[in-house]
Structure formats: structure tokens, C-alpha cells
PDB file of C-alpha atoms in Angstrom:
ATOM      1  CA  MET A   1     170.818  50.934  84.714  1.00 79.00           C
ATOM      2  CA  THR A   2     168.209  53.292  86.037  1.00 90.00           C
ATOM      3  CA  LYS A   3     165.375  54.889  84.125  1.00 90.00           C
ATOM      4  CA  ARG A   4     167.272  58.197  84.126  1.00 87.00           C
ATOM      5  CA  ASP A   5     170.342  56.540  82.567  1.00 86.00           C
ATOM      6  CA  LEU A   6     168.155  55.061  79.845  1.00 88.00           C
ATOM      7  CA  ILE A   7     166.567  58.450  79.089  1.00 88.00           C
ATOM      8  CA  GLU A   8     169.993  60.109  78.934  1.00 86.00           C
ATOM      9  CA  ASP A   9     171.240  57.433  76.532  1.00 88.00           C
ATOM     10  CA  VAL A  10     168.212  57.830  74.260  1.00 87.00           C
ATOM     11  CA  VAL A  11     168.562  61.633  74.194  1.00 85.00           C
ATOM     12  CA  TYR A  12     172.300  61.365  73.492  1.00 85.00           C
ATOM     13  CA  LEU A  13     171.724  58.960  70.607  1.00 86.00           C
ATOM     14  CA  ALA A  14     168.978  61.174  69.182  1.00 84.00           C
ATOM     15  CA  VAL A  15     171.299  64.199  69.196  1.00 81.00           C
ATOM     16  CA  VAL A  16     174.156  62.233  67.632  1.00 82.00           C
ATOM     17  CA  TRP A  17     171.956  60.856  64.850  1.00 84.00           C
ATOM     18  CA  ALA A  18     170.445  64.294  64.235  1.00 79.00           C
ATOM     19  CA  LEU A  19     173.939  65.681  63.701  1.00 77.00           C
ATOM     20  CA  ILE A  20     174.948  62.757  61.508  1.00 81.00           C
ATOM     21  CA  LEU A  21     171.937  63.411  59.278  1.00 82.00           C
ATOM     22  CA  ALA A  22     172.084  67.216  59.454  1.00 78.00           C
ATOM     23  CA  ILE A  23     175.605  67.642  58.088  1.00 77.00           C
ATOM     24  CA  PRO A  24     175.006  65.826  54.744  1.00 82.00           C
ATOM     25  CA  ALA A  25     171.614  67.537  54.460  1.00 80.00           C
ATOM     26  CA  ALA A  26     173.315  70.908  54.908  1.00 79.00           C
ATOM     27  CA  PHE A  27     175.822  70.074  52.163  1.00 81.00           C
ATOM     28  CA  LEU A  28     173.009  69.014  49.826  1.00 83.00           C
ATOM     29  CA  LEU A  29     170.932  72.115  50.545  1.00 80.00           C
ATOM     30  CA  THR A  30     173.977  74.329  50.041  1.00 81.00           C
ATOM     31  CA  ALA A  31     174.777  72.648  46.723  1.00 82.00           C
ATOM     32  CA  TYR A  32     171.140  72.743  45.563  1.00 84.00           C
ATOM     33  CA  THR A  33     170.307  76.311  46.554  1.00 84.00           C
ATOM     34  CA  GLY A  34     173.761  77.869  46.226  1.00 84.00           C
ATOM     35  CA  ASN A  35     173.199  79.561  49.577  1.00 81.00           C
ATOM     36  CA  PRO A  36     175.955  78.875  52.154  1.00 81.00           C
ATOM     37  CA  ARG A  37     173.753  79.699  55.149  1.00 81.00           C
ATOM     38  CA  TRP A  38     172.671  76.044  55.386  1.00 76.00           C
ATOM     39  CA  LEU A  39     176.239  74.858  55.789  1.00 77.00           C
ATOM     40  CA  LEU A  40     177.156  77.687  58.160  1.00 80.00           C
ATOM     41  CA  GLY A  41     174.081  76.940  60.264  1.00 77.00           C
ATOM     42  CA  ALA A  42     175.012  73.272  60.568  1.00 73.00           C
ATOM     43  CA  ILE A  43     178.571  74.138  61.576  1.00 75.00           C
ATOM     44  CA  VAL A  44     177.470  76.702  64.182  1.00 75.00           C
ATOM     45  CA  SER A  45     174.796  74.464  65.727  1.00 72.00           C
ATOM     46  CA  GLY A  46     177.155  71.480  65.810  1.00 68.00           C
ATOM     47  CA  THR A  47     179.802  73.594  67.538  1.00 70.00           C
ATOM     48  CA  LEU A  48     177.298  74.859  70.095  1.00 67.00           C
ATOM     49  CA  LEU A  49     176.119  71.322  70.842  1.00 67.00           C
ATOM     50  CA  GLN A  50     179.688  70.102  71.243  1.00 66.00           C
ATOM     51  CA  PHE A  51     181.187  72.992  73.227  1.00 66.00           C
ATOM     52  CA  GLY A  52     178.234  75.057  74.460  1.00 62.00           C
ATOM     53  CA  PRO A  53     176.860  75.336  77.971  1.00 65.00           C
ATOM     54  CA  GLY A  54     175.780  72.000  79.371  1.00 62.00           C
ATOM     55  CA  SER A  55     178.228  69.940  77.311  1.00 61.00           C
ATOM     56  CA  PRO A  56     181.135  68.166  79.033  1.00 62.00           C
ATOM     57  CA  GLU A  57     183.685  70.184  77.055  1.00 56.00           C
ATOM     58  CA  GLY A  58     181.946  73.492  77.711  1.00 51.00           C
ATOM     59  CA  ALA A  59     181.549  73.000  81.448  1.00 48.00           C
TER      60      ALA A  59
END
């Protein structure tokens, strides 16, 4: 495992954990504020990370 592989793994895990924490936070903010933009923002950003430019599925 090279240093680059390690950096890629750390960045990947950081993005995955950010999404795991962002989705419940978006639900809570939507429920608390009554404003659906939090939930819509989480869905749009998650979709862009999964299928946007630079992702394996979007390539």
C-alpha cells in the first residue's frame, strides 16, 4: 500500500462518514425548522457525490 492509496482511503472514508452523518442531520433540521430545503440539499449533494463528475459511476 502506497502513501497515495492510504490518502485515497482516508478521503473516501471521510466522505462516506460525512454522508452517513449528513442524512440524519438533514432529517432532524427539516423536522425542527419545517423547511424542506435541508432534506433536498442532502439528497442533491449525495446524488452529485455518487454520480457526478469524478465518481466511478459518473465517468
